[in-house]
GROMACS .gro file of C-alpha atoms in nm:
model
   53
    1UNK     CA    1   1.522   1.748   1.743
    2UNK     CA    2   1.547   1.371   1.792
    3UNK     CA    3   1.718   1.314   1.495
    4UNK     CA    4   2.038   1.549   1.630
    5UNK     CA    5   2.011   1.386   1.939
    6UNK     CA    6   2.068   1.047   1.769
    7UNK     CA    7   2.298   1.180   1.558
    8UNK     CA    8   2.524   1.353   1.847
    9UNK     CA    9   2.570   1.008   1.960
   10UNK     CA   10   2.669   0.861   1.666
   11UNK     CA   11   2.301   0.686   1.603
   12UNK     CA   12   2.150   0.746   1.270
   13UNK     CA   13   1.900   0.588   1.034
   14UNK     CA   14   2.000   0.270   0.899
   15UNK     CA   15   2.243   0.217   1.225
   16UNK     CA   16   2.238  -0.107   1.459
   17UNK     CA   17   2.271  -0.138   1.851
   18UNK     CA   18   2.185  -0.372   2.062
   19UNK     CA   19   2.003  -0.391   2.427
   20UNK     CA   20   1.987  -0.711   2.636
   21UNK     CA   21   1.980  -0.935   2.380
   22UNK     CA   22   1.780  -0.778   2.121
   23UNK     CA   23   1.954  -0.615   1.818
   24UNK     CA   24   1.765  -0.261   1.718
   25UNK     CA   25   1.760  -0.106   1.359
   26UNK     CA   26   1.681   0.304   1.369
   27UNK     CA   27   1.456   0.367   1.079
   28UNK     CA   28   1.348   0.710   1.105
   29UNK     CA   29   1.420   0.965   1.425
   30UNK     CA   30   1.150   0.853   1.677
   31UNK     CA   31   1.157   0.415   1.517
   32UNK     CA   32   1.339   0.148   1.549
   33UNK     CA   33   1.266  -0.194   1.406
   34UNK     CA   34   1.360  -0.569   1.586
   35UNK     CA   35   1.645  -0.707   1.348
   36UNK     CA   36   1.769  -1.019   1.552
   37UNK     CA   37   1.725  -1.169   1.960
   38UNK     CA   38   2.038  -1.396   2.130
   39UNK     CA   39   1.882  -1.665   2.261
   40UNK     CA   40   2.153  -1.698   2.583
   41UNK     CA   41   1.924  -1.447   2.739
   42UNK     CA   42   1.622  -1.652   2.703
   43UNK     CA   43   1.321  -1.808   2.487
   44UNK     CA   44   1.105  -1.527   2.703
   45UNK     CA   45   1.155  -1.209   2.511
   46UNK     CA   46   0.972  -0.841   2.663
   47UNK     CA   47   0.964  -0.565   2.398
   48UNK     CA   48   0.952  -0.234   2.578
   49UNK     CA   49   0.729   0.079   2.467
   50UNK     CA   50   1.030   0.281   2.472
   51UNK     CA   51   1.403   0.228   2.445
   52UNK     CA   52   1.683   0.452   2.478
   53UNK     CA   53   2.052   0.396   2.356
   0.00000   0.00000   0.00000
């Protein structure tokens, strides 16, 4: 059921987004992996338990 949430909003496996800084890969329904941070936001970097996008 997570999956067609993603999916409804145009997120699916193998898609990128990106949330204060740090860029998100989806690789399955309920994971993402950390692909790339932009350091203008800081050298200081907090990786939350859970994100939503």
């Amino acid at each position: 059921m997570v999956w067609m949430s993603l999916a409804g909003y145009g997120q699916n496996v193998g898609n990128d987004f990106t949330i204060e800084g740090i860029k998100y890969k989806i690789t399955s329904a309920t994971t993402v992996e950390i692909v790339d941070y932009d350091t203008s936001f800081g050298t200081e970097v907090t990786i939350l338990p859970t994100i939503t996008d």
